[in-house]
CSV table of C-alpha atoms and ligand atoms in Angstrom, one decimal:
chain,number,residue,atom,x,y,z
A,1,MET,CA,90.7,21.2,-93.7
A,2,THR,CA,92.4,24.2,-92.2
A,3,ASP,CA,95.8,24.5,-93.8
A,4,LEU,CA,98.4,24.7,-91.0
A,5,THR,CA,101.4,25.3,-93.3
A,6,PRO,CA,101.7,29.0,-92.3
A,7,ILE,CA,102.1,28.1,-88.6
A,8,ALA,CA,104.2,24.9,-89.2
A,9,PRO,CA,107.5,26.6,-88.3
A,10,LEU,CA,106.0,27.7,-85.0
A,11,LEU,CA,104.5,24.2,-84.3
A,12,ASP,CA,108.1,22.9,-84.9
A,13,GLU,CA,109.1,24.9,-81.8
A,14,GLN,CA,106.9,23.0,-79.4
A,15,ALA,CA,108.5,21.0,-76.7
A,16,ILE,CA,106.6,19.6,-73.7
A,17,GLU,CA,108.5,18.0,-70.8
A,18,LEU,CA,107.1,14.9,-69.3
A,19,PRO,CA,107.1,14.1,-65.5
A,20,SER,CA,108.8,10.8,-64.7
A,21,TRP,CA,106.2,10.2,-62.0
A,22,ALA,CA,103.4,10.0,-64.6
A,23,PHE,CA,104.7,6.6,-65.5
A,24,GLY,CA,104.7,5.1,-62.0
A,25,ASN,CA,101.7,3.9,-60.0
A,26,SER,CA,99.6,6.7,-58.5
A,27,GLY,CA,96.3,7.1,-56.9
A,28,THR,CA,94.4,9.0,-54.3
A,29,ARG,CA,94.5,8.8,-50.5
A,30,PHE,CA,91.9,6.1,-50.9
A,31,LYS,CA,93.6,3.7,-53.3
A,32,VAL,CA,96.6,3.2,-55.6
A,33,PHE,CA,95.6,0.9,-58.4
A,34,ALA,CA,98.8,-0.9,-59.6
A,35,GLN,CA,99.0,-1.4,-63.4
A,36,PRO,CA,100.9,-4.3,-65.1
A,37,GLY,CA,104.1,-3.2,-66.9
A,38,VAL,CA,104.7,-0.2,-64.8
A,39,PRO,CA,108.4,0.8,-64.5
A,40,ARG,CA,110.5,-0.5,-61.6
A,41,ASP,CA,113.1,2.3,-61.7
A,42,PRO,CA,114.0,5.6,-63.4
A,43,TYR,CA,115.6,3.8,-66.4
A,44,GLU,CA,112.3,2.2,-67.2
A,45,LYS,CA,110.3,5.4,-66.6
A,46,ILE,CA,112.6,7.1,-69.2
A,47,ALA,CA,112.1,4.3,-71.7
A,48,ASP,CA,108.3,4.8,-71.4
A,49,ALA,CA,108.6,8.6,-71.7
A,50,ALA,CA,110.6,8.1,-74.8
A,51,GLN,CA,107.7,6.3,-76.4
A,52,VAL,CA,105.6,9.5,-76.1
A,53,HIS,CA,108.3,11.4,-78.0
A,54,ARG,CA,108.7,8.7,-80.6
A,55,PHE,CA,105.1,8.8,-81.6
A,56,THR,CA,104.5,12.6,-81.3
A,57,GLY,CA,107.8,14.4,-81.7
A,58,LEU,CA,106.6,16.7,-78.9
A,59,ALA,CA,108.3,15.5,-75.7
A,60,PRO,CA,112.1,15.6,-75.9
A,61,THR,CA,112.8,15.8,-72.2
A,62,VAL,CA,111.8,14.1,-68.9
A,63,ALA,CA,111.7,15.8,-65.5
A,64,LEU,CA,113.0,13.9,-62.5
A,65,HIS,CA,111.8,14.0,-58.9
A,66,ILE,CA,114.4,13.5,-56.2
A,67,PRO,CA,114.5,11.2,-54.2
A,68,TRP,CA,112.0,9.2,-56.2
A,69,ASP,CA,114.4,9.1,-59.2
A,70,LYS,CA,117.6,8.7,-57.3
A,71,VAL,CA,120.3,6.6,-59.1
A,72,ASP,CA,123.9,5.9,-58.5
A,73,ASP,CA,125.2,7.4,-61.7
A,74,TYR,CA,123.3,10.4,-63.2
A,75,ALA,CA,125.6,10.7,-66.1
A,76,ASP,CA,124.7,7.1,-67.0
A,77,LEU,CA,121.0,7.9,-66.7
A,78,ALA,CA,121.5,10.9,-69.0
A,79,LYS,CA,123.2,8.6,-71.5
A,80,HIS,CA,120.4,6.1,-71.2
A,81,ALA,CA,117.9,9.0,-72.0
A,82,GLU,CA,120.0,10.0,-75.0
A,83,ASP,CA,120.1,6.4,-76.2
A,84,HIS,CA,116.3,6.5,-76.2
A,85,GLY,CA,116.1,9.8,-78.1
A,86,VAL,CA,115.3,12.0,-75.2
A,87,ALA,CA,117.1,14.1,-72.5
A,88,LEU,CA,116.8,14.7,-68.8
A,89,GLY,CA,115.1,18.0,-67.9
A,90,THR,CA,113.9,19.8,-64.7
A,91,ILE,CA,114.9,18.5,-61.3
A,92,ASN,CA,112.1,18.6,-58.8
A,93,SER,CA,113.0,18.7,-55.1
A,94,ASN,CA,110.9,16.9,-52.5
A,95,THR,CA,110.5,18.2,-49.0
A,96,PHE,CA,107.1,16.7,-48.4
A,97,GLN,CA,107.7,13.0,-47.6
A,98,ASP,CA,110.0,13.0,-44.6
A,99,ASP,CA,108.8,12.9,-41.0
A,100,ASP,CA,111.1,15.9,-40.1
A,101,TYR,CA,109.0,18.1,-42.4
A,102,LYS,CA,105.7,17.6,-40.6
A,103,LEU,CA,105.6,21.3,-39.5
A,104,GLY,CA,107.5,22.6,-42.5
A,105,SER,CA,110.8,22.4,-44.4
A,106,VAL,CA,112.6,25.6,-45.5
A,107,THR,CA,110.2,27.6,-43.3
A,108,HIS,CA,110.6,25.4,-40.2
A,109,SER,CA,111.4,27.2,-37.0
A,110,ASP,CA,114.1,24.6,-36.2
A,111,PRO,CA,117.3,25.6,-37.9
A,112,ARG,CA,118.4,22.0,-38.1
A,113,ILE,CA,115.4,21.0,-40.2
A,114,ARG,CA,115.7,24.1,-42.3
A,115,GLN,CA,119.3,23.2,-43.1
A,116,LYS,CA,118.3,19.7,-43.9
A,117,ALA,CA,115.8,21.0,-46.5
A,118,ILE,CA,118.4,23.4,-47.9
A,119,ASP,CA,121.0,20.6,-48.1
A,120,HIS,CA,118.4,18.5,-50.1
A,121,HIS,CA,118.3,21.3,-52.6
A,122,TYR,CA,122.1,21.5,-52.7
A,123,GLU,CA,122.0,17.8,-53.6
A,124,CYS,CA,119.5,18.5,-56.3
A,125,ILE,CA,121.8,21.2,-57.7
A,126,ASP,CA,124.6,18.7,-57.8
A,127,ILE,CA,122.4,16.3,-59.7
A,128,MET,CA,121.6,19.1,-62.2
A,129,GLY,CA,125.3,19.4,-62.9
A,130,ALA,CA,125.5,15.7,-63.8
A,131,THR,CA,122.3,15.6,-65.8
A,132,GLY,CA,122.8,19.0,-67.6
A,133,SER,CA,119.4,20.3,-66.3
A,134,ARG,CA,118.6,23.9,-66.4
A,135,ASP,CA,115.8,24.2,-63.9
A,136,LEU,CA,115.5,23.4,-60.2
A,137,LYS,CA,111.7,23.3,-59.5
A,138,ILE,CA,110.7,23.8,-55.9
A,139,TRP,CA,107.2,23.1,-54.7
A,140,LEU,CA,106.8,23.4,-50.9
A,141,ALA,CA,104.1,21.6,-48.9
A,142,ASP,CA,104.8,24.0,-46.1
A,143,GLY,CA,101.9,25.6,-44.3
A,144,SER,CA,99.6,25.1,-41.3
A,145,ASN,CA,96.3,23.5,-40.5
A,146,TYR,CA,94.9,25.7,-37.7
A,147,PRO,CA,94.8,29.5,-37.1
A,148,GLY,CA,97.4,30.4,-34.5
A,149,GLN,CA,99.3,27.2,-35.1
A,150,ASP,CA,102.4,29.1,-36.3
A,151,ASP,CA,103.6,32.7,-37.1
A,152,MET,CA,102.9,33.2,-40.8
A,153,ARG,CA,105.2,36.3,-40.9
A,154,GLY,CA,108.1,34.5,-39.3
A,155,ARG,CA,107.7,31.6,-41.8
A,156,GLN,CA,107.7,34.0,-44.7
A,157,ASP,CA,110.9,35.6,-43.5
A,158,ARG,CA,112.5,32.1,-43.1
A,159,LEU,CA,111.3,31.2,-46.6
A,160,ALA,CA,113.1,34.2,-48.1
A,161,ASP,CA,116.3,33.4,-46.2
A,162,SER,CA,116.3,29.7,-47.2
A,163,LEU,CA,115.5,30.4,-50.9
A,164,GLN,CA,118.4,32.9,-51.0
A,165,LYS,CA,120.8,30.2,-49.8
A,166,ILE,CA,119.5,27.8,-52.4
A,167,TYR,CA,119.5,30.4,-55.2
A,168,ASP,CA,123.1,31.4,-54.4
A,169,ARG,CA,124.2,27.8,-55.2
A,170,ILE,CA,122.7,27.5,-58.7
A,171,GLY,CA,125.0,28.0,-61.7
A,172,PRO,CA,125.0,30.9,-64.1
A,173,GLU,CA,123.0,28.9,-66.7
A,174,GLN,CA,120.6,27.5,-64.2
A,175,ARG,CA,117.3,28.7,-62.8
A,176,LEU,CA,115.2,28.4,-59.7
A,177,VAL,CA,111.5,28.0,-60.4
A,178,LEU,CA,109.1,28.3,-57.5
A,179,GLU,CA,105.7,26.8,-57.7
A,180,TYR,CA,102.6,28.0,-55.7
A,181,LYS,CA,99.6,26.2,-54.5
A,182,PHE,CA,96.7,27.5,-52.4
A,183,PHE,CA,96.0,24.5,-50.3
A,184,GLU,CA,96.9,20.8,-49.7
A,185,PRO,CA,98.5,19.2,-47.8
A,186,ALA,CA,98.2,22.2,-45.5
A,187,PHE,CA,94.6,23.3,-45.2
A,188,TYR,CA,94.6,26.6,-43.3
A,189,HIS,CA,97.5,28.4,-44.8
A,190,THR,CA,100.2,27.6,-47.4
A,191,ASP,CA,103.5,29.5,-47.3
A,192,VAL,CA,103.5,30.0,-51.1
A,193,PRO,CA,99.8,30.0,-51.9
A,194,ASP,CA,99.6,32.2,-54.9
A,195,TRP,CA,101.5,33.8,-57.9
A,196,GLY,CA,101.9,37.0,-56.0
A,197,THR,CA,103.8,35.4,-53.1
A,198,SER,CA,105.9,33.4,-55.5
A,199,TYR,CA,106.6,36.5,-57.5
A,200,VAL,CA,107.6,38.5,-54.4
A,201,GLN,CA,109.9,35.7,-53.3
A,202,VAL,CA,111.6,35.1,-56.6
A,203,ALA,CA,111.9,38.8,-57.5
A,204,ALA,CA,114.0,39.3,-54.3
A,205,LEU,CA,116.4,36.5,-55.3
A,206,GLY,CA,117.7,37.6,-58.7
A,207,GLU,CA,117.1,37.4,-62.4
A,208,ARG,CA,117.3,33.6,-62.7
A,209,ALA,CA,114.5,33.0,-60.2
A,210,MET,CA,111.1,32.4,-61.8
A,211,VAL,CA,107.5,31.4,-61.1
A,212,CYS,CA,106.0,28.0,-62.0
A,213,LEU,CA,102.3,28.1,-62.8
A,214,ASP,CA,100.6,24.7,-62.2
A,215,THR,CA,97.2,25.0,-63.8
A,216,GLY,CA,95.7,22.8,-61.0
A,217,HIS,CA,96.8,25.0,-58.2
A,218,HIS,CA,94.1,27.7,-58.2
A,219,ALA,CA,90.7,28.2,-56.6
A,220,PRO,CA,87.7,27.3,-58.9
A,221,GLY,CA,86.8,30.2,-61.2
A,222,THR,CA,90.3,31.8,-61.1
A,223,ASN,CA,91.2,33.6,-64.3
A,224,ILE,CA,94.5,31.8,-64.9
A,225,GLU,CA,95.2,33.5,-68.3
A,226,PHE,CA,95.3,36.8,-66.4
A,227,ILE,CA,98.0,35.4,-64.2
A,228,VAL,CA,99.9,34.2,-67.3
A,229,MET,CA,99.6,37.7,-68.9
A,230,GLN,CA,100.9,39.4,-65.7
A,231,LEU,CA,103.8,37.0,-65.1
A,232,LEU,CA,104.9,37.4,-68.7
A,233,ARG,CA,104.6,41.1,-68.4
A,234,LEU,CA,106.8,41.0,-65.4
A,235,GLY,CA,109.3,38.6,-67.1
A,236,ARG,CA,108.9,36.0,-64.4
A,237,LEU,CA,106.9,33.1,-66.0
A,238,GLY,CA,109.5,30.3,-65.9
A,239,SER,CA,107.4,27.3,-66.5
A,240,PHE,CA,104.0,25.6,-66.6
A,241,ASP,CA,102.9,22.4,-64.9
A,242,PHE,CA,100.0,21.5,-67.1
A,243,ASN,CA,97.2,19.3,-66.0
A,244,SER,CA,93.4,19.7,-65.6
A,245,ARG,CA,91.1,19.8,-62.7
A,246,PHE,CA,87.4,19.6,-62.0
A,247,TYR,CA,87.6,20.3,-58.2
A,248,ALA,CA,91.0,20.5,-56.5
A,249,ASP,CA,94.5,19.5,-57.6
A,250,ASP,CA,93.0,16.6,-59.7
A,251,ASP,CA,96.2,16.2,-61.9
A,252,LEU,CA,94.0,14.9,-64.8
A,253,ILE,CA,94.9,15.0,-68.5
A,254,VAL,CA,95.5,18.6,-69.6
A,255,GLY,CA,92.7,19.9,-71.7
A,256,ALA,CA,90.3,17.2,-70.5
A,257,ALA,CA,88.3,19.3,-68.0
A,258,ASP,CA,88.2,22.6,-69.8
A,259,PRO,CA,89.7,22.8,-73.3
A,260,PHE,CA,88.6,26.4,-73.6
A,261,GLN,CA,90.6,27.4,-70.6
A,262,LEU,CA,93.7,25.8,-72.1
A,263,PHE,CA,93.1,27.7,-75.3
A,264,ARG,CA,92.8,31.0,-73.3
A,265,ILE,CA,96.0,30.3,-71.4
A,266,LEU,CA,97.9,29.5,-74.6
A,267,THR,CA,96.5,32.5,-76.4
A,268,GLU,CA,98.0,34.7,-73.6
A,269,VAL,CA,101.3,32.8,-73.8
A,270,VAL,CA,101.5,33.5,-77.5
A,271,ARG,CA,100.4,37.2,-77.0
A,272,GLY,CA,102.9,37.7,-74.3
A,273,GLY,CA,106.0,36.3,-76.1
A,274,GLY,CA,106.0,33.1,-73.9
A,275,TYR,CA,105.9,30.7,-76.8
A,276,GLY,CA,108.9,29.2,-78.6
A,277,ARG,CA,112.3,27.7,-77.8
A,278,ASP,CA,113.9,31.0,-76.8
A,279,SER,CA,111.0,32.3,-74.8
A,280,GLY,CA,112.3,31.0,-71.4
A,281,VAL,CA,108.9,29.5,-70.6
A,282,ALA,CA,109.1,25.7,-70.2
A,283,PHE,CA,106.0,23.7,-70.9
A,284,MET,CA,105.8,20.7,-68.6
A,285,LEU,CA,103.1,18.2,-67.6
A,286,ASP,CA,102.4,17.4,-64.0
A,287,GLN,CA,99.9,14.6,-64.1
A,288,CYS,CA,99.0,11.2,-62.7
A,289,HIS,CA,97.2,8.5,-64.6
A,290,ASN,CA,95.4,6.7,-61.8
A,291,ILE,CA,92.9,4.6,-63.8
A,292,GLU,CA,93.9,5.0,-67.4
A,293,ASP,CA,97.0,3.6,-69.2
A,294,LYS,CA,99.9,5.9,-68.5
A,295,ILE,CA,101.8,6.1,-71.8
A,296,PRO,CA,98.7,6.8,-74.0
A,297,GLY,CA,97.5,9.1,-71.2
A,298,GLN,CA,100.7,11.2,-71.8
A,299,ILE,CA,100.4,10.9,-75.5
A,300,ARG,CA,96.9,12.3,-75.4
A,301,SER,CA,98.1,15.1,-73.0
A,302,VAL,CA,100.8,16.4,-75.3
A,303,LEU,CA,98.4,16.2,-78.3
A,304,ASN,CA,95.9,18.2,-76.4
A,305,VAL,CA,98.5,20.9,-75.7
A,306,GLN,CA,99.5,20.8,-79.4
A,307,GLU,CA,95.9,21.2,-80.6
A,308,MET,CA,95.2,24.2,-78.4
A,309,THR,CA,98.6,25.7,-79.3
A,310,ALA,CA,97.7,25.5,-83.0
A,311,ARG,CA,94.3,27.1,-82.3
A,312,ALA,CA,96.0,29.9,-80.3
A,313,LEU,CA,98.5,30.4,-83.1
A,314,LEU,CA,95.6,30.8,-85.6
A,315,VAL,CA,94.1,33.8,-83.7
A,316,ASP,CA,94.0,36.7,-86.3
A,317,ARG,CA,95.9,39.1,-84.1
A,318,GLU,CA,95.7,42.1,-86.4
A,319,ALA,CA,91.9,41.8,-86.8
A,320,LEU,CA,91.6,41.2,-83.0
A,321,ALA,CA,93.7,44.4,-82.2
A,322,ALA,CA,91.6,46.4,-84.7
A,323,ALA,CA,88.3,45.2,-83.2
A,324,GLN,CA,89.6,45.9,-79.7
A,325,LEU,CA,90.7,49.4,-80.6
A,326,ALA,CA,87.4,50.1,-82.2
A,327,GLY,CA,85.6,48.9,-79.1
A,328,ASP,CA,83.8,46.3,-81.1
A,329,VAL,CA,83.1,43.9,-78.3
A,330,LEU,CA,81.3,41.2,-80.3
A,331,ALA,CA,83.7,41.3,-83.2
A,332,ALA,CA,86.7,40.9,-80.9
A,333,ASN,CA,85.1,38.0,-79.0
A,334,GLY,CA,84.1,36.5,-82.4
A,335,ILE,CA,87.6,36.6,-83.7
A,336,LEU,CA,88.9,34.7,-80.6
A,337,MET,CA,86.1,32.2,-80.8
A,338,ASP,CA,86.7,31.6,-84.5
A,339,ALA,CA,90.2,30.4,-83.7
A,340,PHE,CA,89.0,28.3,-80.8
A,341,GLN,CA,86.3,26.6,-82.8
A,342,THR,CA,88.7,25.6,-85.6
A,343,ASP,CA,89.2,21.9,-85.9
A,344,VAL,CA,92.9,21.6,-86.3
A,345,ARG,CA,93.1,17.8,-86.1
A,346,PRO,CA,93.2,17.0,-89.8
A,347,GLY,CA,95.8,19.8,-90.3
A,348,LEU,CA,97.9,18.5,-87.5
A,349,ALA,CA,97.7,14.9,-88.9
A,350,ALA,CA,99.0,16.3,-92.3
A,351,TYR,CA,101.7,18.3,-90.4
A,352,ARG,CA,102.9,15.2,-88.6
A,353,GLU,CA,103.0,13.0,-91.7
A,354,ALA,CA,105.1,15.7,-93.5
A,355,LYS,CA,107.6,15.3,-90.6
A,356,GLY,CA,107.6,11.5,-90.9
A,357,LEU,CA,105.5,11.1,-87.7
A,358,PRO,CA,102.4,9.0,-87.5
A,359,ALA,CA,99.2,10.9,-88.4
A,360,ASP,CA,97.5,9.4,-85.4
A,361,PRO,CA,100.0,8.9,-82.6
A,362,MET,CA,97.4,7.2,-80.3
A,363,ALA,CA,96.7,4.6,-82.9
A,364,ALA,CA,100.3,4.1,-83.8
A,365,TYR,CA,101.3,3.5,-80.2
A,366,ALA,CA,98.4,1.1,-79.7
A,367,ALA,CA,99.6,-0.8,-82.8
A,368,SER,CA,103.2,-0.8,-81.8
A,369,GLY,CA,103.1,-3.7,-79.3
A,370,TYR,CA,105.1,-1.7,-76.7
A,371,ALA,CA,102.3,-2.1,-74.0
A,372,ALA,CA,102.3,-5.9,-74.3
A,373,SER,CA,106.1,-6.0,-74.3
A,374,ILE,CA,106.4,-4.1,-71.0
A,375,VAL,CA,103.7,-6.2,-69.4
A,376,GLU,CA,105.6,-9.4,-70.4
A,377,GLY,CA,109.0,-8.1,-69.7
A,378,ARG,CA,108.7,-6.3,-66.4
A,379,VAL,CA,108.1,-9.2,-64.1
A,380,GLY,CA,109.3,-9.1,-60.5
A,381,GLY,CA,110.8,-6.2,-58.7
A,382,ALA,CA,108.9,-3.4,-57.0
A,383,GLN,CA,106.9,-1.1,-59.2
A,384,ALA,CA,107.6,2.6,-59.0
A,385,GLY,CA,105.1,4.9,-57.4
A,386,TRP,CA,104.9,7.9,-55.1
A,387,GLY,CA,107.6,7.5,-52.6
A,388,ALA,CA,109.8,5.2,-54.8
B,401,PSV,C1,102.2,19.5,-55.9
B,401,PSV,O1,100.9,19.2,-55.9
B,401,PSV,C2,102.9,19.2,-57.3
B,401,PSV,O2,102.1,19.9,-58.2
B,401,PSV,C3,104.3,19.7,-57.3
B,401,PSV,O3,104.6,20.1,-58.6
B,401,PSV,C4,105.0,18.4,-57.1
B,401,PSV,O4,106.3,18.4,-57.5
B,401,PSV,C5,104.1,17.5,-57.9
B,401,PSV,O5,102.8,17.9,-57.6
B,401,PSV,C6,104.3,16.0,-57.7
B,401,PSV,O6,104.2,15.8,-56.3
B,402,MN,MN1,103.0,20.8,-60.1
């Protein structure tokens, strides 16, 4: 068994934010499969998210999506989270589910619709005040489907203008985090398609504007760890939306499709100073569990991130730097692969037990009876899902 004691203090720093929407029903454009016991409101979503933290110690915060998670009293929701041993985290805006936004939101040529989208972000900022959230995360569905449909340059200028108005409203301890995505729902062009565009836009705003890297938002074959390196180098990597993909924005369990890619990403995070509580880089999940059980799906996800983080922390950096300097290609590659090939699972089980956590969080959750209790208890009402 690989002894993880030397990296235990670093493992203690790990915190992975969960998305409230992972606990609601979800699906594809073909079908949403409802699951028994799914939350009916944000309170129940938080109760489920708290289970993930209870069994792993890894997920102390929950991200909200507005308006999906609208409530009358956000201070009360924050108190509910606290009572369950977690806290509220990032506030995600939503400008992709209103008829007015068919041709765009903050980039729209109609000033009335642009202002409506900006006002929505002002509402999100007010919520952040009540929940104590640090980050406002913006993902825009804006784009076009056909060449010539709209003026891409004009849209980019309006984007800059709208973002500035939103940024000017956030508090001194808050941040604006702008996500990019190269396609979907727009299929010809997207107004924030790549890290470069996101970087250009946030750099113009001010120091508290950062880029969010969603691992599912790149073309196949993209070297995502290079982007991680570059954004860390530029001081603009604000957060990750972790998930994994085989084809498009699949939103599957992080580390499921390509564990080696997750290792490479985390290795660059560690190398670039992006790991740890004070790094300013937030780890979040952005996933949907369409066919598998949601709570264990999230438990497996945070464990996957923890396992790859442990492997990344085991890279012998001194030996690697020496091999790189010596131009020893195979030795350098071998050092990286040694860390990747290390089975950290027994060491992590011992690490968890030493902290009073279950050695096997998946088994402990399954034995807890929580799944049966929510199936029995959550009868009636409308289950949460996209759009609710
Ligand atoms: C868009 O695909 C995205 O990744 C954004 O982060 C959204 O907020 C999230 O999915 C949920 O719709
Ligand atoms: Mn995302």
